[in-house]
Structures are given as structure tokens and as C-alpha cells.
Amino acid sequence: MAKTIRELVLEYFVNHPNEELSHAPVVDWVTEQYVQEHGSPPRDPWRTIRQLHQEGKLIKVRQGIYKYDPNYEHEVVLFEFSPRDRETIFERDGYRCVVCGRGPRDGVALAADHIKPKDRGGTNTIENGQTLCYEHNLRKRNYSQTEAGKRYFIRMYETALENQDEKIIAFCQAVFDVYDAHDVNGHIERPDTED
């Protein structure tokens, strides 16, 4: 029987007890195994690693580094908004995604999202909540907001190059300069530099 992403991720960590593991070896192995069993690549194995940490099955050593200790597993209280708080957040945001403005009237399901996740010091308060459509909630789960923003501007820059839109090219370069000036998301290479 084919294994789930979760089963594969956990298997990798269990087979490497007490090792501090980064993204690449885990995701590479999980992807290889998943493709062999399912014929297509998995969706977001790194998210599964974060979930296992949030559930108390993995230890977060530092940013992007996790380990499995067979002697450590603890109960974790679920970090969800109460139905009342969720409704308050939706009402405050006008029952619309704060990113795209779509909502139930557009046939779009909404989620009450934590602006700053618990594992990054976020709280379970209304002030730390925002309304997202499921599409933008999934994107946020895949990338931090600044990463998603930088990737958006990279796509905009590439389109502007194709269209020879000098104004938008200059705008995007200015945005990349701000990312650089504040040392934000330097691991995502800006597209306007020469090697």
C-alpha cells in the first residue's frame, strides 16, 4: 500500500534519530519515494515537517532544522481560533480575503488564518487573525508573506522584461533593493543580477 507524505516524512526522521536535518535531504528522499509509489511529486513535504513539529513529534532545533528524538514526544494543544473568534475575524474583514477581496458571494471558502504562526511566536488572539481565501491560505502556508511577495515581484519583473515595460522594470528593481537593504529573503535570488 502506498505511503502518505506524512508517513514518508516520519519514516525518514525515525530512520535518522537525533540528527539535525535541514530541508534538502528530507524533501529529496520523500519526493523520490513518493514519486516511486504514486507516479507524481508530493505537495509540500516541508509543510508536513512543520505540522509534525506543531504536533510535538519533531523538535525544532533552529530555523529550518528539525530532529526526531525517540525519547521525546509531547502533547500539543491545537492552535485554532474558537468559532466565536473566527466569526469576529470574518466580520471585521467584511467576509472577504484580505489579499484578493473574494469571499462567499464569489463562491470562495474562507479561513481564519494566524498572521504570525504559533511556532514563530504568534498568539491565538483576534488581533493576530486575518481572513484568507483557501487559495491564499495555502500560498501563505507554502511561503512566508515576504517570500510570497518577493516571488510575486520576480514574476512581475519577468513579465515586464518580456513586454519591455521600463517603468515596471524600474519599480521591481526598487522593490528588490528594499529587500536587499533590509536583508530580507536573500535566499531567493533577485532576477536582475548577473552571475
PDB file of C-alpha atoms in Angstrom:
ATOM      1  CA  MET A   1       0.000   0.000   0.000  1.00  0.00           C
ATOM      2  CA  ALA A   2       1.368   3.429  -0.973  1.00  0.00           C
ATOM      3  CA  LYS A   3       2.525   5.651   1.887  1.00  0.00           C
ATOM      4  CA  THR A   4       1.291   9.184   2.538  1.00  0.00           C
ATOM      5  CA  ILE A   5       3.598  12.206   2.614  1.00  0.00           C
ATOM      6  CA  ARG A   6       3.228  12.241   6.391  1.00  0.00           C
ATOM      7  CA  GLU A   7       4.222   8.575   6.712  1.00  0.00           C
ATOM      8  CA  LEU A   8       7.274   9.097   4.495  1.00  0.00           C
ATOM      9  CA  VAL A   9       8.441  12.217   6.351  1.00  0.00           C
ATOM     10  CA  LEU A  10       8.076  10.498   9.710  1.00  0.00           C
ATOM     11  CA  GLU A  11       9.851   7.383   8.389  1.00  0.00           C
ATOM     12  CA  TYR A  12      12.837   9.483   7.284  1.00  0.00           C
ATOM     13  CA  PHE A  13      13.150  11.186  10.674  1.00  0.00           C
ATOM     14  CA  VAL A  14      12.689   7.902  12.588  1.00  0.00           C
ATOM     15  CA  ASN A  15      15.467   6.348  10.480  1.00  0.00           C
ATOM     16  CA  HIS A  16      17.743   9.291  11.388  1.00  0.00           C
ATOM     17  CA  PRO A  17      17.160   9.666  15.146  1.00  0.00           C
ATOM     18  CA  ASN A  18      18.688  12.666  16.913  1.00  0.00           C
ATOM     19  CA  GLU A  19      20.141  14.027  13.652  1.00  0.00           C
ATOM     20  CA  GLU A  20      19.641  17.723  12.964  1.00  0.00           C
ATOM     21  CA  LEU A  21      18.099  17.658   9.500  1.00  0.00           C
ATOM     22  CA  SER A  22      17.576  20.504   7.072  1.00  0.00           C
ATOM     23  CA  HIS A  23      15.107  20.813   4.214  1.00  0.00           C
ATOM     24  CA  ALA A  24      17.028  19.308   1.296  1.00  0.00           C
ATOM     25  CA  PRO A  25      17.794  15.704   2.305  1.00  0.00           C
ATOM     26  CA  VAL A  26      14.355  15.109   3.818  1.00  0.00           C
ATOM     27  CA  VAL A  27      12.374  16.605   0.946  1.00  0.00           C
ATOM     28  CA  ASP A  28      14.583  14.954  -1.693  1.00  0.00           C
ATOM     29  CA  TRP A  29      14.117  11.499  -0.154  1.00  0.00           C
ATOM     30  CA  VAL A  30      10.377  11.946   0.465  1.00  0.00           C
ATOM     31  CA  THR A  31       9.880  13.209  -3.098  1.00  0.00           C
ATOM     32  CA  GLU A  32      11.827  10.282  -4.576  1.00  0.00           C
ATOM     33  CA  GLN A  33       9.872   7.712  -2.548  1.00  0.00           C
ATOM     34  CA  TYR A  34       6.522   9.375  -3.201  1.00  0.00           C
ATOM     35  CA  VAL A  35       7.100   9.529  -6.971  1.00  0.00           C
ATOM     36  CA  GLN A  36       8.034   5.825  -6.980  1.00  0.00           C
ATOM     37  CA  GLU A  37       4.830   4.937  -5.145  1.00  0.00           C
ATOM     38  CA  HIS A  38       2.377   7.453  -6.643  1.00  0.00           C
ATOM     39  CA  GLY A  39       3.864   8.444 -10.011  1.00  0.00           C
ATOM     40  CA  SER A  40       3.707  12.180  -9.279  1.00  0.00           C
ATOM     41  CA  PRO A  41       5.565  14.507  -6.898  1.00  0.00           C
ATOM     42  CA  PRO A  42       4.152  15.222  -3.427  1.00  0.00           C
ATOM     43  CA  ARG A  43       2.618  18.535  -2.454  1.00  0.00           C
ATOM     44  CA  ASP A  44       4.611  20.454   0.143  1.00  0.00           C
ATOM     45  CA  PRO A  45       6.520  17.880   2.248  1.00  0.00           C
ATOM     46  CA  TRP A  46       8.119  20.753   4.186  1.00  0.00           C
ATOM     47  CA  ARG A  47       4.676  21.791   5.449  1.00  0.00           C
ATOM     48  CA  THR A  48       4.255  18.256   6.810  1.00  0.00           C
ATOM     49  CA  ILE A  49       7.518  18.632   8.742  1.00  0.00           C
ATOM     50  CA  ARG A  50       6.201  21.831  10.345  1.00  0.00           C
ATOM     51  CA  GLN A  51       2.926  20.089  11.199  1.00  0.00           C
ATOM     52  CA  LEU A  52       4.783  17.206  12.858  1.00  0.00           C
ATOM     53  CA  HIS A  53       6.706  19.764  14.922  1.00  0.00           C
ATOM     54  CA  GLN A  54       3.478  21.549  15.878  1.00  0.00           C
ATOM     55  CA  GLU A  55       2.043  18.190  16.973  1.00  0.00           C
ATOM     56  CA  GLY A  56       5.052  17.545  19.231  1.00  0.00           C
ATOM     57  CA  LYS A  57       6.559  14.713  17.173  1.00  0.00           C
ATOM     58  CA  LEU A  58       9.650  16.629  15.964  1.00  0.00           C
ATOM     59  CA  ILE A  59      11.919  19.093  17.735  1.00  0.00           C
ATOM     60  CA  LYS A  60      12.700  22.391  16.034  1.00  0.00           C
ATOM     61  CA  VAL A  61      16.419  22.920  16.625  1.00  0.00           C
ATOM     62  CA  ARG A  62      16.563  26.294  14.869  1.00  0.00           C
ATOM     63  CA  GLN A  63      15.085  27.939  11.772  1.00  0.00           C
ATOM     64  CA  GLY A  64      14.654  25.236   9.111  1.00  0.00           C
ATOM     65  CA  ILE A  65      16.343  22.481  11.174  1.00  0.00           C
ATOM     66  CA  TYR A  66      14.351  19.699  12.849  1.00  0.00           C
ATOM     67  CA  LYS A  67      15.170  16.423  14.561  1.00  0.00           C
ATOM     68  CA  TYR A  68      13.397  13.325  15.830  1.00  0.00           C
ATOM     69  CA  ASP A  69      14.221  12.160  19.340  1.00  0.00           C
ATOM     70  CA  PRO A  70      12.649   8.755  20.100  1.00  0.00           C
ATOM     71  CA  ASN A  71      12.506   9.714  23.792  1.00  0.00           C
ATOM     72  CA  TYR A  72      10.661  12.982  23.144  1.00  0.00           C
ATOM     73  CA  GLU A  73       7.063  13.401  22.196  1.00  0.00           C
ATOM     74  CA  HIS A  74       4.603  15.619  23.964  1.00  0.00           C
ATOM     75  CA  GLU A  75       1.020  16.692  23.753  1.00  0.00           C
ATOM     76  CA  VAL A  76       0.431  19.925  21.921  1.00  0.00           C
ATOM     77  CA  VAL A  77      -2.707  21.976  22.327  1.00  0.00           C
ATOM     78  CA  LEU A  78      -4.297  22.682  18.957  1.00  0.00           C
ATOM     79  CA  PHE A  79      -3.837  26.278  17.922  1.00  0.00           C
ATOM     80  CA  GLU A  80      -7.130  27.204  16.327  1.00  0.00           C
ATOM     81  CA  PHE A  81      -9.497  30.106  16.714  1.00  0.00           C
ATOM     82  CA  SER A  82     -12.701  29.416  18.595  1.00  0.00           C
ATOM     83  CA  PRO A  83     -15.865  29.557  16.453  1.00  0.00           C
ATOM     84  CA  ARG A  84     -16.721  32.917  18.071  1.00  0.00           C
ATOM     85  CA  ASP A  85     -13.263  34.407  17.358  1.00  0.00           C
ATOM     86  CA  ARG A  86     -13.327  33.054  13.805  1.00  0.00           C
ATOM     87  CA  GLU A  87     -16.672  34.772  13.207  1.00  0.00           C
ATOM     88  CA  THR A  88     -15.340  38.020  14.726  1.00  0.00           C
ATOM     89  CA  ILE A  89     -12.337  37.931  12.372  1.00  0.00           C
ATOM     90  CA  PHE A  90     -14.535  37.247   9.328  1.00  0.00           C
ATOM     91  CA  GLU A  91     -16.903  40.066  10.324  1.00  0.00           C
ATOM     92  CA  ARG A  92     -14.047  42.517  10.921  1.00  0.00           C
ATOM     93  CA  ASP A  93     -12.614  41.719   7.465  1.00  0.00           C
ATOM     94  CA  GLY A  94     -16.012  42.010   5.762  1.00  0.00           C
ATOM     95  CA  TYR A  95     -16.198  38.283   4.941  1.00  0.00           C
ATOM     96  CA  ARG A  96     -13.530  38.826   2.279  1.00  0.00           C
ATOM     97  CA  CYS A  97      -9.980  37.588   1.774  1.00  0.00           C
ATOM     98  CA  VAL A  98      -7.618  40.373   2.856  1.00  0.00           C
ATOM     99  CA  VAL A  99      -5.364  39.580  -0.130  1.00  0.00           C
ATOM    100  CA  CYS A 100      -7.739  39.278  -3.092  1.00  0.00           C
ATOM    101  CA  GLY A 101     -11.058  40.580  -1.749  1.00  0.00           C
ATOM    102  CA  ARG A 102     -13.021  37.458  -2.708  1.00  0.00           C
ATOM    103  CA  GLY A 103     -15.485  35.793  -0.383  1.00  0.00           C
ATOM    104  CA  PRO A 104     -18.575  33.576  -0.151  1.00  0.00           C
ATOM    105  CA  ARG A 105     -20.507  35.769  -2.609  1.00  0.00           C
ATOM    106  CA  ASP A 106     -17.836  34.868  -5.160  1.00  0.00           C
ATOM    107  CA  GLY A 107     -18.147  31.175  -4.333  1.00  0.00           C
ATOM    108  CA  VAL A 108     -14.898  31.208  -2.347  1.00  0.00           C
ATOM    109  CA  ALA A 109     -14.469  29.487   1.034  1.00  0.00           C
ATOM    110  CA  LEU A 110     -12.690  31.456   3.753  1.00  0.00           C
ATOM    111  CA  ALA A 111     -10.259  30.531   6.527  1.00  0.00           C
ATOM    112  CA  ALA A 112      -9.348  32.376   9.719  1.00  0.00           C
ATOM    113  CA  ASP A 113      -5.556  32.476   9.489  1.00  0.00           C
ATOM    114  CA  HIS A 114      -2.892  33.330  12.051  1.00  0.00           C
ATOM    115  CA  ILE A 115      -0.843  36.257  10.728  1.00  0.00           C
ATOM    116  CA  LYS A 116       2.141  35.097  12.771  1.00  0.00           C
ATOM    117  CA  PRO A 117       2.113  31.293  13.329  1.00  0.00           C
ATOM    118  CA  LYS A 118       2.457  29.821  16.812  1.00  0.00           C
ATOM    119  CA  ASP A 119       5.831  28.276  16.015  1.00  0.00           C
ATOM    120  CA  ARG A 120       7.116  31.757  15.207  1.00  0.00           C
ATOM    121  CA  GLY A 121       5.802  33.328  18.402  1.00  0.00           C
ATOM    122  CA  GLY A 122       2.275  34.160  17.251  1.00  0.00           C
ATOM    123  CA  THR A 123      -0.691  34.295  19.590  1.00  0.00           C
ATOM    124  CA  ASN A 124      -4.203  32.917  19.318  1.00  0.00           C
ATOM    125  CA  THR A 125      -5.817  36.367  19.503  1.00  0.00           C
ATOM    126  CA  ILE A 126      -8.223  38.157  17.186  1.00  0.00           C
ATOM    127  CA  GLU A 127      -5.523  40.770  16.530  1.00  0.00           C
ATOM    128  CA  ASN A 128      -3.277  38.012  15.154  1.00  0.00           C
ATOM    129  CA  GLY A 129      -6.056  36.756  12.884  1.00  0.00           C
ATOM    130  CA  GLN A 130      -6.901  37.568   9.297  1.00  0.00           C
ATOM    131  CA  THR A 131      -9.388  36.309   6.730  1.00  0.00           C
ATOM    132  CA  LEU A 132      -7.891  34.452   3.770  1.00  0.00           C
ATOM    133  CA  CYS A 133      -9.487  32.519   0.935  1.00  0.00           C
ATOM    134  CA  TYR A 134      -8.284  28.927   0.778  1.00  0.00           C
ATOM    135  CA  GLU A 135      -6.040  29.722  -2.198  1.00  0.00           C
ATOM    136  CA  HIS A 136      -4.162  32.460  -0.347  1.00  0.00           C
ATOM    137  CA  ASN A 137      -4.134  30.484   2.893  1.00  0.00           C
ATOM    138  CA  LEU A 138      -2.422  27.621   1.047  1.00  0.00           C
ATOM    139  CA  ARG A 139       0.074  30.022  -0.534  1.00  0.00           C
ATOM    140  CA  LYS A 140       0.851  31.523   2.846  1.00  0.00           C
ATOM    141  CA  ARG A 141       1.434  28.076   4.252  1.00  0.00           C
ATOM    142  CA  ASN A 142       3.918  27.387   1.481  1.00  0.00           C
ATOM    143  CA  TYR A 143       5.826  30.634   1.830  1.00  0.00           C
ATOM    144  CA  SER A 144       6.116  33.361   4.372  1.00  0.00           C
ATOM    145  CA  GLN A 145       4.431  36.587   3.361  1.00  0.00           C
ATOM    146  CA  THR A 146       7.704  38.253   2.401  1.00  0.00           C
ATOM    147  CA  GLU A 147       8.778  35.228   0.362  1.00  0.00           C
ATOM    148  CA  ALA A 148       5.445  35.177  -1.460  1.00  0.00           C
ATOM    149  CA  GLY A 149       5.784  38.906  -2.085  1.00  0.00           C
ATOM    150  CA  LYS A 150       9.296  38.598  -3.496  1.00  0.00           C
ATOM    151  CA  ARG A 151       8.246  35.749  -5.775  1.00  0.00           C
ATOM    152  CA  TYR A 152       5.297  37.864  -6.964  1.00  0.00           C
ATOM    153  CA  PHE A 153       7.630  40.759  -7.848  1.00  0.00           C
ATOM    154  CA  ILE A 154      10.002  38.370  -9.626  1.00  0.00           C
ATOM    155  CA  ARG A 155       7.110  37.210 -11.833  1.00  0.00           C
ATOM    156  CA  MET A 156       6.063  40.828 -12.406  1.00  0.00           C
ATOM    157  CA  TYR A 157       9.654  41.740 -13.322  1.00  0.00           C
ATOM    158  CA  GLU A 158       9.934  38.858 -15.806  1.00  0.00           C
ATOM    159  CA  THR A 159       6.636  39.862 -17.450  1.00  0.00           C
ATOM    160  CA  ALA A 160       7.788  43.484 -17.622  1.00  0.00           C
ATOM    161  CA  LEU A 161      11.007  42.363 -19.331  1.00  0.00           C
ATOM    162  CA  GLU A 162       9.004  40.421 -21.925  1.00  0.00           C
ATOM    163  CA  ASN A 163       6.814  43.482 -22.527  1.00  0.00           C
ATOM    164  CA  GLN A 164       9.771  45.894 -22.373  1.00  0.00           C
ATOM    165  CA  ASP A 165       7.909  47.935 -19.746  1.00  0.00           C
ATOM    166  CA  GLU A 166      10.726  50.115 -18.392  1.00  0.00           C
ATOM    167  CA  LYS A 167       8.553  51.737 -15.713  1.00  0.00           C
ATOM    168  CA  ILE A 168       7.577  48.396 -14.127  1.00  0.00           C
ATOM    169  CA  ILE A 169      11.133  47.050 -14.537  1.00  0.00           C
ATOM    170  CA  ALA A 170      12.455  50.035 -12.544  1.00  0.00           C
ATOM    171  CA  PHE A 171       9.680  49.618  -9.957  1.00  0.00           C
ATOM    172  CA  CYS A 172      10.527  45.940  -9.401  1.00  0.00           C
ATOM    173  CA  GLN A 173      14.246  46.702  -9.150  1.00  0.00           C
ATOM    174  CA  ALA A 174      13.450  49.286  -6.461  1.00  0.00           C
ATOM    175  CA  VAL A 175      11.453  46.637  -4.569  1.00  0.00           C
ATOM    176  CA  PHE A 176      14.380  44.189  -4.833  1.00  0.00           C
ATOM    177  CA  ASP A 177      16.653  46.953  -3.472  1.00  0.00           C
ATOM    178  CA  VAL A 178      14.380  47.265  -0.419  1.00  0.00           C
ATOM    179  CA  TYR A 179      14.575  43.502   0.183  1.00  0.00           C
ATOM    180  CA  ASP A 180      18.388  43.748  -0.054  1.00  0.00           C
ATOM    181  CA  ALA A 181      18.648  46.865   2.127  1.00  0.00           C
ATOM    182  CA  HIS A 182      16.786  45.102   4.929  1.00  0.00           C
ATOM    183  CA  ASP A 183      18.440  41.699   4.357  1.00  0.00           C
ATOM    184  CA  VAL A 184      15.075  40.003   3.803  1.00  0.00           C
ATOM    185  CA  ASN A 185      14.753  36.731   1.846  1.00  0.00           C
ATOM    186  CA  GLY A 186      18.280  36.818   0.457  1.00  0.00           C
ATOM    187  CA  HIS A 187      17.975  33.078  -0.208  1.00  0.00           C
ATOM    188  CA  ILE A 188      15.630  33.954  -3.091  1.00  0.00           C
ATOM    189  CA  GLU A 189      17.907  35.312  -5.787  1.00  0.00           C
ATOM    190  CA  ARG A 190      16.829  38.532  -7.451  1.00  0.00           C
ATOM    191  CA  PRO A 191      16.410  38.053 -11.203  1.00  0.00           C
ATOM    192  CA  ASP A 192      18.168  41.250 -12.244  1.00  0.00           C
ATOM    193  CA  THR A 193      21.706  40.303 -11.174  1.00  0.00           C
ATOM    194  CA  GLU A 194      24.393  38.861 -13.408  1.00  0.00           C
ATOM    195  CA  ASP A 195      26.320  35.788 -12.263  1.00  0.00           C
TER     196      ASP A 195
END
